[in-house]
C-alpha cells in the first residue's frame, strides 16, 4: 500500500508537468487546428532558462529560495512567451490559409531549428542544476517502506493547481478567454464580431509557451539534469496526453496529462522502468484506434 | 436620412467569372435596403466584399459610419466590424457551444477588451471594467428581451430551435451596435409566423436604432413588406433600383424572375398532350 501511494504521488507530479505542456498543444489545436510540434522545444527552452537564471541569481547572490523561485519562474515564463510569439509570427502565420500540412511541416522544421539553436549556443553536454528545494515529508516507520513527499513535489502540484485555477478563470471569464473560445468555434465569425483574430492566436501561443516554461522549470528542479534534447520526448508525451484527454479540450489536456503521468509511474513502479515509454505510446496508439476523440473531446463536425 | 454606404462601380471577378459587374448603389440610414435577384445573381458576393472576405477587383465602398468616411475595401475584416458593419450569414453561424448570453457578449468584445485594459485591468478587477461588463450584460439582456429569449439565456446556442437561432443571430449583430446591419436571407427556413415576427423586428430596429439595414432575401412578401428601397441584381448586374412599387412593375425585373415570354408556339401534339394532362 505505501508503495502504491508513493507511485501515486510520483505519478501526479509527473502528470502535472505533462498536463501543463499538453495545454499548449490543445489550445493551439483548438484554435487553428494544427499540432505545434515545436511546443516541446519551448518547454526545453524554459528548462534552459531556469538553469541560466538560477546561475545568474547565484552570481548576484540571491539565495533565498522562495524569492529566487518566483523570479526564475517569471523570467522563464516571459522569455518563453516571447519565443512562442516569435515562432508563431515567423513560422506559422505566413502559412495560415495555406494547405493543412504546411504549418505542420513548418512546425517540425521549427522544432529541429530550436533544438540545434540551443545545442549550438548552450553546448551539447548535459546541464546540471544543484538541488534548490531540498527535503520533504517522510511518512511510515523505518522498518517498512516509507512514503516520501519532497517539497519540490508539493511545490509542483500546488503551482499546477494555482495555474490551472488562474487559467480557467482567464478562459472562462475574461474578454480574452471569450475571444479565444469564439475563435475556437468559428474564426471567421469571431473576426466579424470585431475580435482581432491574429492577435488572439498570438496570445494563445504566448499562453501555451508560458505554461510550457513552468513545466520546463519544474523538470529542471525535479530531475536536476537537462539537455537540449529533452523537448522531444516530453513534447511527444504531452501530445499523447492532449490526445488522450481529447485534443482541443483544455480540461482534457490536464486530465490526459495526469492520466499519462499515473500510467507511467505505475508502470515504472510495478513493471519495468525501461519500458515506461512503451506504456505511454501504447496508450497513444490505443486511444487513436478506439477513442479518437479522447476522454473529453467532441467529434469534429466537418463544416460545409 | 443620410447616405450610409456608397457602393461605386463595384466589380468582382473570379478568374473568368464576373460575379458582380459594375454595381453602384447607395444605402441610407433609417432605411431598409433590399438586394434581391435570382440565385447566383451575386448578392452574397456583395456582402462578402463589404465585410472584407473578398477584395473587390474594382470599385469603391465608402462607409459613413462613425466620424471619418471609410473605404471598406481597404481594411481588414475585424476592423470593418469595429467600424460598425455587422453581418449575419445564410447558414447560421452562431458560437454553438457558447451560451446564448455569451454569444451576445462576444459581440461586444471590443468595448470589453478596451475597458479591461487588454485583460490585465480586468483580471485585477478594475472598476471601469466592472462597469463595462455590467453595461455589456445590460445590452445583451435588452436584446434577449426583444427577441424573447431571456428564459433561455443559459442554453447553448446550438440547442435552440432554428427560428430562435435566426433571431439570436440578429440580436448578436445588434449587440455590436452597428451602423449598418447586413442580413443574408434572415427569413430562410422560417415559418410564416416567424417570418412575420422577423419583419416586425427589422422594422423596429430601423425605426428605433436609426441604423441602416441591408437585406438579402428571397421571400418577396418580406422584401416588399418592409423595404424602403430595393436593388435588383441579375448575373451580377444591377437591373433595377428604386422603391418597392417601382421595382415590382419594372419589366426587367419581371423578365429576370419569370423569363422571357415564349416566342415560338408549342407544336400542336405537345399542346394536346399537355391539355390532356390538365397542365395547360
Short mmCIF file of N, CA and C in Angstrom, two decimals, chain A residues 43-192:
data_model
loop_
_atom_site.label_atom_id
_atom_site.label_comp_id
_atom_site.label_asym_id
_atom_site.label_seq_id
_atom_site.Cartn_x
_atom_site.Cartn_y
_atom_site.Cartn_z
N UNK A 43 9.31 24.09 -24.20
CA UNK A 43 9.47 23.55 -22.84
C UNK A 43 10.95 23.40 -22.52
N UNK A 44 11.71 22.88 -23.49
CA UNK A 44 13.15 22.69 -23.29
C UNK A 44 13.82 24.05 -23.06
N UNK A 45 13.41 25.04 -23.83
CA UNK A 45 14.00 26.38 -23.64
C UNK A 45 13.66 26.91 -22.25
N UNK A 46 12.44 26.63 -21.81
CA UNK A 46 12.06 27.02 -20.45
C UNK A 46 12.99 26.39 -19.42
N UNK A 47 13.34 25.12 -19.65
CA UNK A 47 14.25 24.43 -18.73
C UNK A 47 15.64 25.08 -18.74
N UNK A 48 16.11 25.39 -19.92
CA UNK A 48 17.44 26.03 -20.02
C UNK A 48 17.43 27.40 -19.35
N UNK A 49 16.35 28.15 -19.58
CA UNK A 49 16.26 29.47 -18.95
C UNK A 49 16.30 29.35 -17.44
N UNK A 50 15.71 28.28 -16.93
CA UNK A 50 15.73 28.07 -15.48
C UNK A 50 17.15 27.91 -14.97
N UNK A 51 17.91 27.06 -15.67
CA UNK A 51 19.30 26.85 -15.26
C UNK A 51 20.08 28.17 -15.33
N UNK A 52 19.89 28.88 -16.45
CA UNK A 52 20.62 30.13 -16.63
C UNK A 52 20.25 31.12 -15.53
N UNK A 53 18.95 31.24 -15.27
CA UNK A 53 18.51 32.21 -14.28
C UNK A 53 19.05 31.88 -12.89
N UNK A 54 18.99 30.59 -12.53
CA UNK A 54 19.50 30.23 -11.21
C UNK A 54 20.99 30.54 -11.10
N UNK A 55 21.72 30.28 -12.18
CA UNK A 55 23.15 30.58 -12.15
C UNK A 55 23.36 32.08 -11.97
N UNK A 56 22.59 32.87 -12.73
CA UNK A 56 22.74 34.32 -12.64
C UNK A 56 22.39 34.80 -11.24
N UNK A 57 21.30 34.30 -10.70
CA UNK A 57 20.89 34.71 -9.36
C UNK A 57 21.95 34.33 -8.35
N UNK A 58 22.53 33.13 -8.56
CA UNK A 58 23.60 32.71 -7.66
C UNK A 58 24.78 33.66 -7.72
N UNK A 59 25.05 34.16 -8.95
CA UNK A 59 26.17 35.07 -9.11
C UNK A 59 25.93 36.40 -8.41
N UNK A 60 24.69 36.91 -8.51
CA UNK A 60 24.43 38.18 -7.83
C UNK A 60 24.15 37.99 -6.35
N UNK A 61 24.04 36.72 -5.96
CA UNK A 61 23.94 36.46 -4.53
C UNK A 61 22.54 36.38 -3.97
N UNK A 62 21.55 36.17 -4.84
CA UNK A 62 20.19 35.95 -4.33
C UNK A 62 20.07 34.47 -3.97
N UNK A 63 19.98 34.19 -2.73
CA UNK A 63 19.97 32.78 -2.35
C UNK A 63 18.71 32.37 -1.62
N UNK A 64 17.89 33.35 -1.27
CA UNK A 64 16.65 32.98 -0.58
C UNK A 64 15.75 32.21 -1.55
N UNK A 65 15.45 30.98 -1.24
CA UNK A 65 14.81 30.08 -2.22
C UNK A 65 13.47 30.59 -2.76
N UNK A 66 12.52 30.96 -1.88
CA UNK A 66 11.23 31.39 -2.45
C UNK A 66 11.37 32.54 -3.43
N UNK A 67 12.20 33.53 -3.08
CA UNK A 67 12.37 34.67 -3.97
C UNK A 67 12.96 34.24 -5.30
N UNK A 68 14.02 33.42 -5.23
CA UNK A 68 14.64 33.01 -6.49
C UNK A 68 13.68 32.17 -7.31
N UNK A 69 12.86 31.34 -6.66
CA UNK A 69 11.89 30.55 -7.42
C UNK A 69 10.93 31.45 -8.19
N UNK A 70 10.40 32.44 -7.50
CA UNK A 70 9.44 33.33 -8.14
C UNK A 70 10.10 34.09 -9.28
N UNK A 71 11.30 34.60 -9.03
CA UNK A 71 11.97 35.38 -10.08
C UNK A 71 12.26 34.51 -11.30
N UNK A 72 12.79 33.32 -11.03
CA UNK A 72 13.10 32.42 -12.15
C UNK A 72 11.83 32.09 -12.93
N UNK A 73 10.78 31.83 -12.18
CA UNK A 73 9.51 31.47 -12.82
C UNK A 73 9.05 32.59 -13.75
N UNK A 74 9.08 33.82 -13.24
CA UNK A 74 8.59 34.94 -14.05
C UNK A 74 9.47 35.16 -15.27
N UNK A 75 10.78 35.12 -15.06
CA UNK A 75 11.68 35.36 -16.19
C UNK A 75 11.51 34.27 -17.24
N UNK A 76 11.46 33.01 -16.76
CA UNK A 76 11.33 31.90 -17.71
C UNK A 76 10.02 32.01 -18.49
N UNK A 77 8.93 32.36 -17.79
CA UNK A 77 7.65 32.47 -18.48
C UNK A 77 7.67 33.59 -19.51
N UNK A 78 8.23 34.73 -19.11
CA UNK A 78 8.24 35.87 -20.02
C UNK A 78 9.08 35.57 -21.26
N UNK A 79 10.26 34.98 -21.05
CA UNK A 79 11.14 34.73 -22.20
C UNK A 79 10.54 33.68 -23.14
N UNK A 80 10.03 32.60 -22.57
CA UNK A 80 9.47 31.59 -23.47
C UNK A 80 8.22 32.12 -24.15
N UNK A 81 7.48 32.98 -23.46
CA UNK A 81 6.31 33.58 -24.11
C UNK A 81 6.76 34.32 -25.35
N UNK A 82 7.89 35.04 -25.23
CA UNK A 82 8.41 35.75 -26.40
C UNK A 82 8.81 34.76 -27.49
N UNK A 83 9.39 33.63 -27.07
CA UNK A 83 9.71 32.60 -28.07
C UNK A 83 8.44 32.10 -28.76
N UNK A 84 7.44 31.82 -27.96
CA UNK A 84 6.18 31.32 -28.52
C UNK A 84 5.60 32.29 -29.53
N UNK A 85 5.62 33.55 -29.16
CA UNK A 85 5.07 34.58 -30.03
C UNK A 85 5.85 34.62 -31.35
N UNK A 86 7.18 34.60 -31.21
CA UNK A 86 8.03 34.72 -32.39
C UNK A 86 7.86 33.53 -33.32
N UNK A 87 7.81 32.34 -32.72
CA UNK A 87 7.65 31.13 -33.54
C UNK A 87 6.37 31.22 -34.36
N UNK A 88 5.29 31.65 -33.70
CA UNK A 88 4.02 31.75 -34.41
C UNK A 88 4.13 32.78 -35.53
N UNK A 89 4.77 33.90 -35.19
CA UNK A 89 4.82 35.01 -36.12
C UNK A 89 5.62 34.66 -37.38
N UNK A 90 6.76 33.98 -37.20
CA UNK A 90 7.58 33.76 -38.38
C UNK A 90 7.34 32.41 -39.04
N UNK A 91 6.88 31.41 -38.27
CA UNK A 91 6.79 30.08 -38.90
C UNK A 91 5.36 29.68 -39.25
N UNK A 92 4.37 30.23 -38.55
CA UNK A 92 3.00 29.74 -38.79
C UNK A 92 2.10 30.77 -39.45
N UNK A 93 2.20 32.03 -39.01
CA UNK A 93 1.23 32.99 -39.53
C UNK A 93 1.33 33.17 -41.05
N UNK A 94 2.55 33.23 -41.60
CA UNK A 94 2.61 33.39 -43.06
C UNK A 94 1.96 32.21 -43.79
N UNK A 95 1.84 31.07 -43.11
CA UNK A 95 1.30 29.88 -43.77
C UNK A 95 -0.19 29.70 -43.49
N UNK A 96 -0.78 30.63 -42.75
CA UNK A 96 -2.20 30.47 -42.48
C UNK A 96 -2.98 30.64 -43.78
N UNK A 97 -3.96 29.79 -43.99
CA UNK A 97 -4.69 29.85 -45.24
C UNK A 97 -4.01 29.05 -46.33
N UNK A 98 -2.85 28.51 -46.01
CA UNK A 98 -2.19 27.61 -46.94
C UNK A 98 -2.75 26.21 -46.73
N UNK A 99 -2.24 25.20 -47.42
CA UNK A 99 -2.80 23.86 -47.22
C UNK A 99 -2.45 23.34 -45.84
N UNK A 100 -3.22 22.38 -45.39
CA UNK A 100 -3.22 21.97 -43.99
C UNK A 100 -1.88 21.47 -43.49
N UNK A 101 -1.12 20.81 -44.35
CA UNK A 101 0.13 20.21 -43.89
C UNK A 101 1.26 21.22 -43.77
N UNK A 102 1.13 22.36 -44.44
CA UNK A 102 2.24 23.31 -44.49
C UNK A 102 2.68 23.77 -43.09
N UNK A 103 1.76 24.25 -42.24
CA UNK A 103 2.22 24.67 -40.91
C UNK A 103 2.77 23.51 -40.09
N UNK A 104 2.28 22.32 -40.34
CA UNK A 104 2.76 21.15 -39.61
C UNK A 104 4.23 20.89 -39.93
N UNK A 105 4.54 20.95 -41.21
CA UNK A 105 5.92 20.74 -41.64
C UNK A 105 6.80 21.87 -41.12
N UNK A 106 6.25 23.07 -41.17
CA UNK A 106 6.96 24.22 -40.66
C UNK A 106 7.24 24.05 -39.17
N UNK A 107 6.29 23.46 -38.46
CA UNK A 107 6.47 23.23 -37.02
C UNK A 107 7.59 22.24 -36.76
N UNK A 108 7.65 21.19 -37.57
CA UNK A 108 8.72 20.21 -37.40
C UNK A 108 10.06 20.88 -37.67
N UNK A 109 10.10 21.71 -38.70
CA UNK A 109 11.31 22.45 -39.01
C UNK A 109 11.72 23.35 -37.86
N UNK A 110 10.73 24.02 -37.30
CA UNK A 110 10.99 24.94 -36.18
C UNK A 110 11.55 24.16 -34.99
N UNK A 111 10.99 22.97 -34.78
CA UNK A 111 11.44 22.15 -33.66
C UNK A 111 12.91 21.77 -33.83
N UNK A 112 13.27 21.34 -35.03
CA UNK A 112 14.66 20.96 -35.29
C UNK A 112 15.57 22.18 -35.15
N UNK A 113 15.06 23.31 -35.66
CA UNK A 113 15.86 24.53 -35.59
C UNK A 113 16.14 24.90 -34.13
N UNK A 114 15.09 24.89 -33.31
CA UNK A 114 15.26 25.31 -31.92
C UNK A 114 16.20 24.37 -31.16
N UNK A 115 16.08 23.08 -31.44
CA UNK A 115 17.00 22.12 -30.80
C UNK A 115 18.44 22.44 -31.12
N UNK A 116 18.68 22.68 -32.40
CA UNK A 116 20.06 22.91 -32.81
C UNK A 116 20.57 24.26 -32.35
N UNK A 117 19.63 25.19 -32.28
CA UNK A 117 19.98 26.53 -31.80
C UNK A 117 20.44 26.47 -30.35
N UNK A 118 19.71 25.70 -29.55
CA UNK A 118 20.11 25.57 -28.14
C UNK A 118 21.40 24.76 -28.02
N UNK A 119 21.50 23.73 -28.85
CA UNK A 119 22.72 22.93 -28.81
C UNK A 119 23.94 23.78 -29.14
N UNK A 120 23.76 24.65 -30.11
CA UNK A 120 24.85 25.49 -30.58
C UNK A 120 25.22 26.54 -29.54
N UNK A 121 24.21 27.16 -28.95
CA UNK A 121 24.51 28.27 -28.05
C UNK A 121 24.83 27.78 -26.64
N UNK A 122 24.25 26.65 -26.23
CA UNK A 122 24.45 26.19 -24.85
C UNK A 122 25.38 24.99 -24.77
N UNK A 123 25.72 24.43 -25.90
CA UNK A 123 26.59 23.26 -25.86
C UNK A 123 25.79 21.98 -25.77
N UNK A 124 26.39 20.90 -26.21
CA UNK A 124 25.66 19.64 -26.31
C UNK A 124 25.69 18.84 -25.02
N UNK A 125 26.49 19.28 -24.06
CA UNK A 125 26.58 18.49 -22.83
C UNK A 125 25.37 18.72 -21.93
N UNK A 126 25.17 17.77 -21.02
CA UNK A 126 24.10 17.93 -20.04
C UNK A 126 24.36 19.14 -19.17
N UNK A 127 23.28 19.78 -18.79
CA UNK A 127 23.41 20.88 -17.82
C UNK A 127 22.82 20.39 -16.51
N UNK A 128 23.53 20.62 -15.46
CA UNK A 128 23.03 20.17 -14.17
C UNK A 128 22.77 21.37 -13.27
N UNK A 129 21.73 21.25 -12.49
CA UNK A 129 21.42 22.30 -11.52
C UNK A 129 21.45 21.65 -10.15
N UNK A 130 22.27 22.15 -9.25
CA UNK A 130 22.27 21.57 -7.91
C UNK A 130 20.88 21.74 -7.29
N UNK A 131 20.45 20.78 -6.49
CA UNK A 131 19.09 20.84 -5.93
C UNK A 131 18.85 22.17 -5.24
N UNK A 132 17.74 22.78 -5.57
CA UNK A 132 17.41 24.08 -4.99
C UNK A 132 16.48 23.91 -3.80
N UNK A 133 15.46 23.07 -4.03
CA UNK A 133 14.49 22.82 -2.96
C UNK A 133 14.80 21.44 -2.39
N UNK A 134 15.26 21.42 -1.17
CA UNK A 134 15.71 20.16 -0.60
C UNK A 134 14.77 19.74 0.52
N UNK A 135 14.63 18.43 0.68
CA UNK A 135 13.89 17.91 1.81
C UNK A 135 12.47 17.54 1.46
N UNK A 136 11.75 17.08 2.46
CA UNK A 136 10.38 16.68 2.23
C UNK A 136 9.82 16.01 3.46
N UNK A 137 8.59 15.58 3.32
CA UNK A 137 7.95 14.86 4.41
C UNK A 137 8.17 13.38 4.22
N UNK A 138 8.43 12.69 5.30
CA UNK A 138 8.57 11.24 5.21
C UNK A 138 7.54 10.61 6.14
N UNK A 139 6.75 9.73 5.58
CA UNK A 139 5.74 9.03 6.39
C UNK A 139 6.13 7.56 6.51
N UNK A 140 5.67 6.92 7.54
CA UNK A 140 5.92 5.48 7.70
C UNK A 140 7.13 5.24 8.58
N UNK A 141 7.18 4.07 9.16
CA UNK A 141 8.27 3.79 10.08
C UNK A 141 9.51 3.32 9.32
N UNK A 142 10.58 3.28 10.04
CA UNK A 142 11.86 3.00 9.42
C UNK A 142 11.98 1.55 8.95
N UNK A 143 11.23 0.66 9.58
CA UNK A 143 11.38 -0.74 9.23
C UNK A 143 10.70 -1.06 7.90
N UNK A 144 9.50 -0.51 7.70
CA UNK A 144 8.76 -0.81 6.47
C UNK A 144 9.13 0.15 5.35
N UNK A 145 8.29 0.20 4.32
CA UNK A 145 8.53 1.10 3.21
C UNK A 145 8.02 2.47 3.59
N UNK A 146 8.81 3.48 3.36
CA UNK A 146 8.37 4.83 3.72
C UNK A 146 7.87 5.58 2.49
N UNK A 147 6.94 6.47 2.73
CA UNK A 147 6.46 7.34 1.66
C UNK A 147 7.16 8.67 1.79
N UNK A 148 7.75 9.13 0.71
CA UNK A 148 8.42 10.41 0.74
C UNK A 148 7.69 11.39 -0.17
N UNK A 149 7.30 12.48 0.39
CA UNK A 149 6.80 13.57 -0.46
C UNK A 149 7.79 14.71 -0.32
N UNK A 150 8.55 14.96 -1.39
CA UNK A 150 9.54 16.01 -1.28
C UNK A 150 8.85 17.37 -1.43
N UNK A 151 9.49 18.39 -0.91
CA UNK A 151 8.93 19.74 -1.02
C UNK A 151 8.75 20.13 -2.48
N UNK A 152 9.67 19.67 -3.29
CA UNK A 152 9.58 20.06 -4.69
C UNK A 152 8.32 19.48 -5.34
N UNK A 153 7.97 18.25 -4.90
CA UNK A 153 6.74 17.66 -5.44
C UNK A 153 5.52 18.47 -5.01
N UNK A 154 5.53 18.88 -3.76
CA UNK A 154 4.41 19.69 -3.26
C UNK A 154 4.36 21.01 -4.03
N UNK A 155 5.54 21.60 -4.19
CA UNK A 155 5.61 22.86 -4.94
C UNK A 155 5.04 22.69 -6.34
N UNK A 156 5.43 21.61 -7.00
CA UNK A 156 4.98 21.39 -8.38
C UNK A 156 3.47 21.22 -8.44
N UNK A 157 2.94 20.40 -7.55
CA UNK A 157 1.50 20.14 -7.61
C UNK A 157 0.72 21.41 -7.26
N UNK A 158 1.18 22.11 -6.22
CA UNK A 158 0.47 23.34 -5.85
C UNK A 158 0.51 24.37 -6.96
N UNK A 159 1.71 24.54 -7.53
CA UNK A 159 1.85 25.53 -8.59
C UNK A 159 0.93 25.19 -9.76
N UNK A 160 0.87 23.90 -10.08
CA UNK A 160 -0.01 23.50 -11.18
C UNK A 160 -1.47 23.81 -10.85
N UNK A 161 -1.86 23.51 -9.63
CA UNK A 161 -3.25 23.78 -9.25
C UNK A 161 -3.54 25.27 -9.36
N UNK A 162 -2.63 26.09 -8.82
CA UNK A 162 -2.83 27.54 -8.87
C UNK A 162 -2.93 28.02 -10.32
N UNK A 163 -1.99 27.55 -11.13
CA UNK A 163 -2.00 27.98 -12.54
C UNK A 163 -3.29 27.54 -13.23
N UNK A 164 -3.73 26.34 -12.92
CA UNK A 164 -4.95 25.86 -13.58
C UNK A 164 -6.15 26.68 -13.18
N UNK A 165 -6.21 27.08 -11.90
CA UNK A 165 -7.33 27.91 -11.47
C UNK A 165 -7.29 29.25 -12.20
N UNK A 166 -6.11 29.86 -12.20
CA UNK A 166 -5.97 31.15 -12.87
C UNK A 166 -6.30 31.05 -14.34
N UNK A 167 -5.82 29.98 -14.92
CA UNK A 167 -6.01 29.79 -16.34
C UNK A 167 -7.48 29.56 -16.69
N UNK A 168 -8.15 28.74 -15.87
CA UNK A 168 -9.57 28.50 -16.12
C UNK A 168 -10.35 29.81 -16.00
N UNK A 169 -9.97 30.62 -15.02
CA UNK A 169 -10.64 31.91 -14.86
C UNK A 169 -10.44 32.76 -16.11
N UNK A 170 -9.19 32.76 -16.59
CA UNK A 170 -8.87 33.57 -17.77
C UNK A 170 -9.71 33.15 -18.97
N UNK A 171 -9.83 31.84 -19.15
CA UNK A 171 -10.57 31.34 -20.30
C UNK A 171 -12.07 31.57 -20.13
N UNK A 172 -12.54 31.39 -18.90
CA UNK A 172 -13.99 31.42 -18.71
C UNK A 172 -14.55 32.83 -18.58
N UNK A 173 -13.79 33.74 -18.00
CA UNK A 173 -14.45 34.99 -17.60
C UNK A 173 -13.81 36.27 -18.11
N UNK A 174 -12.76 36.20 -18.89
CA UNK A 174 -12.21 37.46 -19.37
C UNK A 174 -12.55 37.62 -20.85
N UNK A 175 -12.53 38.86 -21.33
CA UNK A 175 -12.80 39.07 -22.76
C UNK A 175 -11.83 38.29 -23.64
N UNK A 176 -10.57 38.20 -23.19
CA UNK A 176 -9.59 37.46 -23.97
C UNK A 176 -9.98 35.99 -24.10
N UNK A 177 -10.34 35.39 -22.96
CA UNK A 177 -10.73 33.98 -22.98
C UNK A 177 -11.96 33.76 -23.83
N UNK A 178 -12.89 34.70 -23.72
CA UNK A 178 -14.12 34.57 -24.51
C UNK A 178 -13.77 34.65 -26.00
N UNK A 179 -12.88 35.56 -26.33
CA UNK A 179 -12.46 35.68 -27.73
C UNK A 179 -11.79 34.39 -28.19
N UNK A 180 -11.00 33.79 -27.29
CA UNK A 180 -10.34 32.54 -27.67
C UNK A 180 -11.36 31.44 -27.93
N UNK A 181 -12.35 31.37 -27.06
CA UNK A 181 -13.35 30.33 -27.26
C UNK A 181 -14.15 30.59 -28.53
N UNK A 182 -14.41 31.86 -28.79
CA UNK A 182 -15.14 32.19 -30.02
C UNK A 182 -14.31 31.80 -31.24
N UNK A 183 -13.01 32.12 -31.20
CA UNK A 183 -12.13 31.77 -32.32
C UNK A 183 -12.08 30.26 -32.51
N UNK A 184 -12.11 29.55 -31.40
CA UNK A 184 -12.05 28.10 -31.47
C UNK A 184 -13.24 27.56 -32.26
N UNK A 185 -14.38 28.22 -32.12
CA UNK A 185 -15.58 27.70 -32.78
C UNK A 185 -15.72 28.19 -34.20
N UNK A 186 -15.36 29.43 -34.44
CA UNK A 186 -15.55 29.98 -35.78
C UNK A 186 -14.66 31.22 -35.94
N UNK A 187 -13.51 31.00 -36.55
CA UNK A 187 -12.55 32.09 -36.70
C UNK A 187 -13.14 33.26 -37.46
N UNK A 188 -13.87 32.94 -38.53
CA UNK A 188 -14.39 33.99 -39.41
C UNK A 188 -15.42 34.83 -38.67
N UNK A 189 -16.33 34.13 -38.02
CA UNK A 189 -17.39 34.84 -37.32
C UNK A 189 -16.82 35.66 -36.18
N UNK A 190 -15.80 35.12 -35.50
CA UNK A 190 -15.18 35.88 -34.42
C UNK A 190 -14.63 37.19 -34.97
N UNK A 191 -13.99 37.11 -36.14
CA UNK A 191 -13.47 38.32 -36.78
C UNK A 191 -14.59 39.30 -37.07
N UNK A 192 -15.71 38.79 -37.51
CA UNK A 192 -16.84 39.67 -37.83
C UNK A 192 -17.48 40.26 -36.58
#
